[in-house]
């Protein structure tokens, strides 16, 4: 094979944008058509397989419905202040209906989700009894067979964490650091060292991303009134004491080149956010990830308040504050290794 050397100068190597415009325009149009096709497939798969109603009653979808309501009740049980007796009646009814249908379908009543439902009902009843709150209403909302069932693991409700246990986080090995992390929503209100947040973000920058494009953007809010406005639209925080810093993790769509990358922002952003949460734990700061499952109007308002650029996809929020001396958090039990492994 003969190699032919060319001696192109800078002028010859320069991209002729005018000459490439028709080809690039046709390519962009084709990519948009592909994007619409793939997005329709995404929507069809989600519609077909998500748990959109109680009638979507295969075991996995019922399990998810049970766990959704278990977590809603655990968050209420973990309130250190402003506890409202009799809270969560909608969640109680939804949990009752899902668990009864789970039983009727003959699914494993000693398995993780069902047992979690039983355990959280026990914890709910026990806490109300300890507070001398009449629990007769539970018999009206929950089928007695669920209230009278004994939990196998007894792993529902809340647990207490202490600030002094976090003082040595900087010297813990990764396993202990990761297993000791809990999402904390109730902060002490004491100021935090912003340099620790900056260092946490710097650590998270080592997170891998598709082709190392690093499309992350972190919108930083440390004004509590502004944070309160954002969280009012986010609708998932629920505490009076605002975080000392509220971060909004986004990924720019401008970093993606093809329709097949349409969901990559959530992958890269999720990886980055988890790295950031571990880094905050390492720094001894309390934090909670908050979802960005936003309705259209809420997203518009948040983008306006925080000044979020149009290309940036909102992946999640992270509220950061100081640990109280002690606080309750949802127990949030985890599935076993065998529950999540699919062997091929």
PDB file of C-alpha atoms in Angstrom, residues 37-218:
ATOM      1  CA  UNK A  37     -39.058   7.459  17.771  1.00  0.00           C
ATOM      2  CA  UNK A  38     -36.899   6.495  20.761  1.00  0.00           C
ATOM      3  CA  UNK A  39     -38.854   8.780  23.114  1.00  0.00           C
ATOM      4  CA  UNK A  40     -42.083   7.097  22.017  1.00  0.00           C
ATOM      5  CA  UNK A  41     -40.518   3.727  22.803  1.00  0.00           C
ATOM      6  CA  UNK A  42     -39.490   5.024  26.246  1.00  0.00           C
ATOM      7  CA  UNK A  43     -43.010   6.265  26.916  1.00  0.00           C
ATOM      8  CA  UNK A  44     -44.585   3.021  25.717  1.00  0.00           C
ATOM      9  CA  UNK A  45     -42.285   0.914  27.922  1.00  0.00           C
ATOM     10  CA  UNK A  46     -42.925   3.091  30.964  1.00  0.00           C
ATOM     11  CA  UNK A  47     -46.673   3.029  30.379  1.00  0.00           C
ATOM     12  CA  UNK A  48     -46.599  -0.741  29.939  1.00  0.00           C
ATOM     13  CA  UNK A  49     -44.445  -1.604  32.951  1.00  0.00           C
ATOM     14  CA  UNK A  50     -44.757   1.144  35.614  1.00  0.00           C
ATOM     15  CA  UNK A  51     -47.049   0.799  38.608  1.00  0.00           C
ATOM     16  CA  UNK A  52     -49.516   3.478  37.557  1.00  0.00           C
ATOM     17  CA  UNK A  53     -52.453   2.101  39.544  1.00  0.00           C
ATOM     18  CA  UNK A  54     -53.323  -0.566  42.100  1.00  0.00           C
ATOM     19  CA  UNK A  55     -54.516  -2.746  39.214  1.00  0.00           C
ATOM     20  CA  UNK A  56     -50.900  -3.050  38.017  1.00  0.00           C
ATOM     21  CA  UNK A  57     -50.627  -5.959  40.388  1.00  0.00           C
ATOM     22  CA  UNK A  58     -47.737  -8.228  39.494  1.00  0.00           C
ATOM     23  CA  UNK A  59     -45.407  -8.862  42.435  1.00  0.00           C
ATOM     24  CA  UNK A  60     -42.753  -6.280  41.603  1.00  0.00           C
ATOM     25  CA  UNK A  61     -45.201  -3.449  41.052  1.00  0.00           C
ATOM     26  CA  UNK A  62     -47.187  -4.248  44.196  1.00  0.00           C
ATOM     27  CA  UNK A  63     -43.921  -4.468  46.130  1.00  0.00           C
ATOM     28  CA  UNK A  64     -42.960  -0.994  44.914  1.00  0.00           C
ATOM     29  CA  UNK A  65     -46.346   0.393  45.929  1.00  0.00           C
ATOM     30  CA  UNK A  66     -45.926  -1.125  49.396  1.00  0.00           C
ATOM     31  CA  UNK A  67     -42.426   0.312  49.800  1.00  0.00           C
ATOM     32  CA  UNK A  68     -43.524   3.764  48.619  1.00  0.00           C
ATOM     33  CA  UNK A  69     -46.076   3.949  51.433  1.00  0.00           C
ATOM     34  CA  UNK A  70     -43.741   2.342  53.979  1.00  0.00           C
ATOM     35  CA  UNK A  71     -41.226   5.118  53.359  1.00  0.00           C
ATOM     36  CA  UNK A  72     -43.910   7.816  53.581  1.00  0.00           C
ATOM     37  CA  UNK A  73     -44.887   6.515  57.027  1.00  0.00           C
ATOM     38  CA  UNK A  74     -41.267   6.121  58.164  1.00  0.00           C
ATOM     39  CA  UNK A  75     -40.575   9.762  57.352  1.00  0.00           C
ATOM     40  CA  UNK A  76     -43.463  10.734  59.627  1.00  0.00           C
ATOM     41  CA  UNK A  77     -42.269   8.408  62.383  1.00  0.00           C
ATOM     42  CA  UNK A  78     -38.810  10.000  62.174  1.00  0.00           C
ATOM     43  CA  UNK A  79     -40.014  13.503  63.016  1.00  0.00           C
ATOM     44  CA  UNK A  80     -38.141  14.758  66.059  1.00  0.00           C
ATOM     45  CA  UNK A  81     -40.392  17.797  66.475  1.00  0.00           C
ATOM     46  CA  UNK A  82     -43.900  18.741  65.408  1.00  0.00           C
ATOM     47  CA  UNK A  83     -45.039  15.127  65.498  1.00  0.00           C
ATOM     48  CA  UNK A  84     -48.665  14.883  64.388  1.00  0.00           C
ATOM     49  CA  UNK A  85     -50.590  12.026  65.951  1.00  0.00           C
ATOM     50  CA  UNK A  86     -52.698  10.125  63.452  1.00  0.00           C
ATOM     51  CA  UNK A  87     -50.614  11.359  60.496  1.00  0.00           C
ATOM     52  CA  UNK A  88     -50.444   9.662  57.119  1.00  0.00           C
ATOM     53  CA  UNK A  89     -53.956   8.278  56.791  1.00  0.00           C
ATOM     54  CA  UNK A  90     -53.798   8.334  53.007  1.00  0.00           C
ATOM     55  CA  UNK A  91     -50.555   6.347  53.106  1.00  0.00           C
ATOM     56  CA  UNK A  92     -52.076   3.916  55.615  1.00  0.00           C
ATOM     57  CA  UNK A  93     -55.056   3.236  53.368  1.00  0.00           C
ATOM     58  CA  UNK A  94     -52.854   2.823  50.291  1.00  0.00           C
ATOM     59  CA  UNK A  95     -50.555   0.463  52.194  1.00  0.00           C
ATOM     60  CA  UNK A  96     -53.512  -1.574  53.440  1.00  0.00           C
ATOM     61  CA  UNK A  97     -54.935  -1.980  49.923  1.00  0.00           C
ATOM     62  CA  UNK A  98     -51.593  -2.951  48.373  1.00  0.00           C
ATOM     63  CA  UNK A  99     -50.761  -5.470  51.110  1.00  0.00           C
ATOM     64  CA  UNK A 100     -54.177  -7.127  50.972  1.00  0.00           C
ATOM     65  CA  UNK A 101     -53.949  -7.481  47.201  1.00  0.00           C
ATOM     66  CA  UNK A 102     -50.400  -8.831  47.628  1.00  0.00           C
ATOM     67  CA  UNK A 103     -51.802 -11.498  49.981  1.00  0.00           C
ATOM     68  CA  UNK A 104     -54.729 -12.297  47.699  1.00  0.00           C
ATOM     69  CA  UNK A 105     -52.335 -12.860  44.805  1.00  0.00           C
ATOM     70  CA  UNK A 106     -50.492 -15.477  46.865  1.00  0.00           C
ATOM     71  CA  UNK A 107     -47.164 -13.664  46.922  1.00  0.00           C
ATOM     72  CA  UNK A 108     -44.559 -14.361  49.614  1.00  0.00           C
ATOM     73  CA  UNK A 109     -45.793 -12.851  52.882  1.00  0.00           C
ATOM     74  CA  UNK A 110     -42.434 -13.503  54.537  1.00  0.00           C
ATOM     75  CA  UNK A 111     -40.561 -11.643  51.807  1.00  0.00           C
ATOM     76  CA  UNK A 112     -38.987  -8.206  52.162  1.00  0.00           C
ATOM     77  CA  UNK A 113     -41.734  -5.764  51.017  1.00  0.00           C
ATOM     78  CA  UNK A 114     -44.635  -7.399  52.832  1.00  0.00           C
ATOM     79  CA  UNK A 115     -42.612  -7.760  56.009  1.00  0.00           C
ATOM     80  CA  UNK A 116     -41.627  -4.098  55.783  1.00  0.00           C
ATOM     81  CA  UNK A 117     -45.308  -3.189  55.581  1.00  0.00           C
ATOM     82  CA  UNK A 118     -46.094  -5.246  58.672  1.00  0.00           C
ATOM     83  CA  UNK A 119     -43.107  -3.786  60.541  1.00  0.00           C
ATOM     84  CA  UNK A 120     -43.979  -0.159  59.815  1.00  0.00           C
ATOM     85  CA  UNK A 121     -47.572  -0.709  60.943  1.00  0.00           C
ATOM     86  CA  UNK A 122     -46.246  -2.144  64.207  1.00  0.00           C
ATOM     87  CA  UNK A 123     -43.887   0.803  64.656  1.00  0.00           C
ATOM     88  CA  UNK A 124     -46.677   3.267  63.854  1.00  0.00           C
ATOM     89  CA  UNK A 125     -49.011   1.704  66.429  1.00  0.00           C
ATOM     90  CA  UNK A 126     -46.278   1.404  69.084  1.00  0.00           C
ATOM     91  CA  UNK A 127     -45.191   5.035  68.835  1.00  0.00           C
ATOM     92  CA  UNK A 128     -48.774   6.282  69.122  1.00  0.00           C
ATOM     93  CA  UNK A 129     -49.363   4.070  72.169  1.00  0.00           C
ATOM     94  CA  UNK A 130     -46.209   5.445  73.798  1.00  0.00           C
ATOM     95  CA  UNK A 131     -47.574   8.947  73.252  1.00  0.00           C
ATOM     96  CA  UNK A 132     -50.980   7.976  74.735  1.00  0.00           C
ATOM     97  CA  UNK A 133     -52.637   8.632  71.386  1.00  0.00           C
ATOM     98  CA  UNK A 134     -55.820   6.658  70.745  1.00  0.00           C
ATOM     99  CA  UNK A 135     -55.093   4.161  67.954  1.00  0.00           C
ATOM    100  CA  UNK A 136     -58.646   2.916  67.553  1.00  0.00           C
ATOM    101  CA  UNK A 137     -58.738   4.628  64.142  1.00  0.00           C
ATOM    102  CA  UNK A 138     -56.159   2.108  62.885  1.00  0.00           C
ATOM    103  CA  UNK A 139     -58.735  -0.700  63.044  1.00  0.00           C
ATOM    104  CA  UNK A 140     -60.950   1.363  60.771  1.00  0.00           C
ATOM    105  CA  UNK A 141     -58.205   1.942  58.185  1.00  0.00           C
ATOM    106  CA  UNK A 142     -56.166  -1.274  58.344  1.00  0.00           C
ATOM    107  CA  UNK A 143     -57.425  -4.836  58.013  1.00  0.00           C
ATOM    108  CA  UNK A 144     -56.926  -6.665  61.347  1.00  0.00           C
ATOM    109  CA  UNK A 145     -55.048  -9.488  59.620  1.00  0.00           C
ATOM    110  CA  UNK A 146     -52.266  -6.992  58.865  1.00  0.00           C
ATOM    111  CA  UNK A 147     -52.214  -5.459  62.341  1.00  0.00           C
ATOM    112  CA  UNK A 148     -52.157  -8.883  64.023  1.00  0.00           C
ATOM    113  CA  UNK A 149     -49.396 -10.365  61.873  1.00  0.00           C
ATOM    114  CA  UNK A 150     -45.970 -10.688  63.458  1.00  0.00           C
ATOM    115  CA  UNK A 151     -43.017  -9.205  61.589  1.00  0.00           C
ATOM    116  CA  UNK A 152     -40.221 -11.597  60.614  1.00  0.00           C
ATOM    117  CA  UNK A 153     -37.419  -9.021  60.701  1.00  0.00           C
ATOM    118  CA  UNK A 154     -39.061  -6.224  62.719  1.00  0.00           C
ATOM    119  CA  UNK A 155     -37.162  -3.689  60.610  1.00  0.00           C
ATOM    120  CA  UNK A 156     -39.564  -0.808  60.144  1.00  0.00           C
ATOM    121  CA  UNK A 157     -39.943   2.667  61.592  1.00  0.00           C
ATOM    122  CA  UNK A 158     -37.049   4.908  62.573  1.00  0.00           C
ATOM    123  CA  UNK A 159     -33.627   4.885  64.189  1.00  0.00           C
ATOM    124  CA  UNK A 160     -31.632   7.469  66.130  1.00  0.00           C
ATOM    125  CA  UNK A 161     -28.309   8.834  64.945  1.00  0.00           C
ATOM    126  CA  UNK A 162     -25.916  10.980  67.001  1.00  0.00           C
ATOM    127  CA  UNK A 163     -23.714  13.861  65.943  1.00  0.00           C
ATOM    128  CA  UNK A 164     -20.726  12.576  67.924  1.00  0.00           C
ATOM    129  CA  UNK A 165     -20.706   9.395  65.814  1.00  0.00           C
ATOM    130  CA  UNK A 166     -19.940  11.551  62.756  1.00  0.00           C
ATOM    131  CA  UNK A 167     -16.879  13.277  64.217  1.00  0.00           C
ATOM    132  CA  UNK A 168     -14.485  10.592  62.945  1.00  0.00           C
ATOM    133  CA  UNK A 169     -16.001  10.274  59.455  1.00  0.00           C
ATOM    134  CA  UNK A 170     -12.816  11.587  57.854  1.00  0.00           C
ATOM    135  CA  UNK A 171     -10.864   8.548  59.088  1.00  0.00           C
ATOM    136  CA  UNK A 172     -13.424   5.806  58.387  1.00  0.00           C
ATOM    137  CA  UNK A 173     -12.921   3.240  55.655  1.00  0.00           C
ATOM    138  CA  UNK A 174     -15.334   3.419  52.733  1.00  0.00           C
ATOM    139  CA  UNK A 175     -17.463   0.475  53.852  1.00  0.00           C
ATOM    140  CA  UNK A 176     -18.122   1.978  57.292  1.00  0.00           C
ATOM    141  CA  UNK A 177     -18.678   5.433  55.817  1.00  0.00           C
ATOM    142  CA  UNK A 178     -21.175   4.166  53.230  1.00  0.00           C
ATOM    143  CA  UNK A 179     -23.090   1.879  55.589  1.00  0.00           C
ATOM    144  CA  UNK A 180     -23.223   4.609  58.249  1.00  0.00           C
ATOM    145  CA  UNK A 181     -24.715   7.253  55.963  1.00  0.00           C
ATOM    146  CA  UNK A 182     -28.370   8.208  56.479  1.00  0.00           C
ATOM    147  CA  UNK A 183     -30.479  10.866  54.835  1.00  0.00           C
ATOM    148  CA  UNK A 184     -31.118  13.648  57.355  1.00  0.00           C
ATOM    149  CA  UNK A 185     -33.897  16.160  56.785  1.00  0.00           C
ATOM    150  CA  UNK A 186     -33.994  17.802  60.202  1.00  0.00           C
ATOM    151  CA  UNK A 187     -30.966  20.062  60.644  1.00  0.00           C
ATOM    152  CA  UNK A 188     -29.783  21.816  63.795  1.00  0.00           C
ATOM    153  CA  UNK A 189     -29.864  25.291  62.219  1.00  0.00           C
ATOM    154  CA  UNK A 190     -26.223  25.890  63.124  1.00  0.00           C
ATOM    155  CA  UNK A 191     -24.011  27.339  60.355  1.00  0.00           C
ATOM    156  CA  UNK A 192     -21.739  25.024  58.390  1.00  0.00           C
ATOM    157  CA  UNK A 193     -18.323  25.549  56.857  1.00  0.00           C
ATOM    158  CA  UNK A 194     -18.982  26.248  53.168  1.00  0.00           C
ATOM    159  CA  UNK A 195     -15.445  25.147  52.388  1.00  0.00           C
ATOM    160  CA  UNK A 196     -16.484  21.615  53.352  1.00  0.00           C
ATOM    161  CA  UNK A 197     -19.245  21.750  50.741  1.00  0.00           C
ATOM    162  CA  UNK A 198     -16.795  23.081  48.144  1.00  0.00           C
ATOM    163  CA  UNK A 199     -14.356  20.283  48.981  1.00  0.00           C
ATOM    164  CA  UNK A 200     -17.168  17.719  48.672  1.00  0.00           C
ATOM    165  CA  UNK A 201     -18.039  18.991  45.201  1.00  0.00           C
ATOM    166  CA  UNK A 202     -14.351  18.881  44.256  1.00  0.00           C
ATOM    167  CA  UNK A 203     -14.191  15.230  45.362  1.00  0.00           C
ATOM    168  CA  UNK A 204     -17.326  14.414  43.373  1.00  0.00           C
ATOM    169  CA  UNK A 205     -15.722  15.835  40.221  1.00  0.00           C
ATOM    170  CA  UNK A 206     -13.746  12.576  40.000  1.00  0.00           C
ATOM    171  CA  UNK A 207     -17.018  10.804  39.120  1.00  0.00           C
ATOM    172  CA  UNK A 208     -16.961   9.046  35.735  1.00  0.00           C
ATOM    173  CA  UNK A 209     -19.157  10.371  32.941  1.00  0.00           C
ATOM    174  CA  UNK A 210     -19.897   9.267  29.394  1.00  0.00           C
ATOM    175  CA  UNK A 211     -16.738   9.828  27.314  1.00  0.00           C
ATOM    176  CA  UNK A 212     -15.479  12.040  30.168  1.00  0.00           C
ATOM    177  CA  UNK A 213     -17.721  14.906  29.040  1.00  0.00           C
ATOM    178  CA  UNK A 214     -18.454  16.009  32.616  1.00  0.00           C
ATOM    179  CA  UNK A 215     -21.678  17.831  31.866  1.00  0.00           C
ATOM    180  CA  UNK A 216     -22.449  18.471  35.532  1.00  0.00           C
ATOM    181  CA  UNK A 217     -23.575  21.835  36.805  1.00  0.00           C
ATOM    182  CA  UNK A 218     -24.270  22.485  40.483  1.00  0.00           C
TER     183      UNK A 218
END
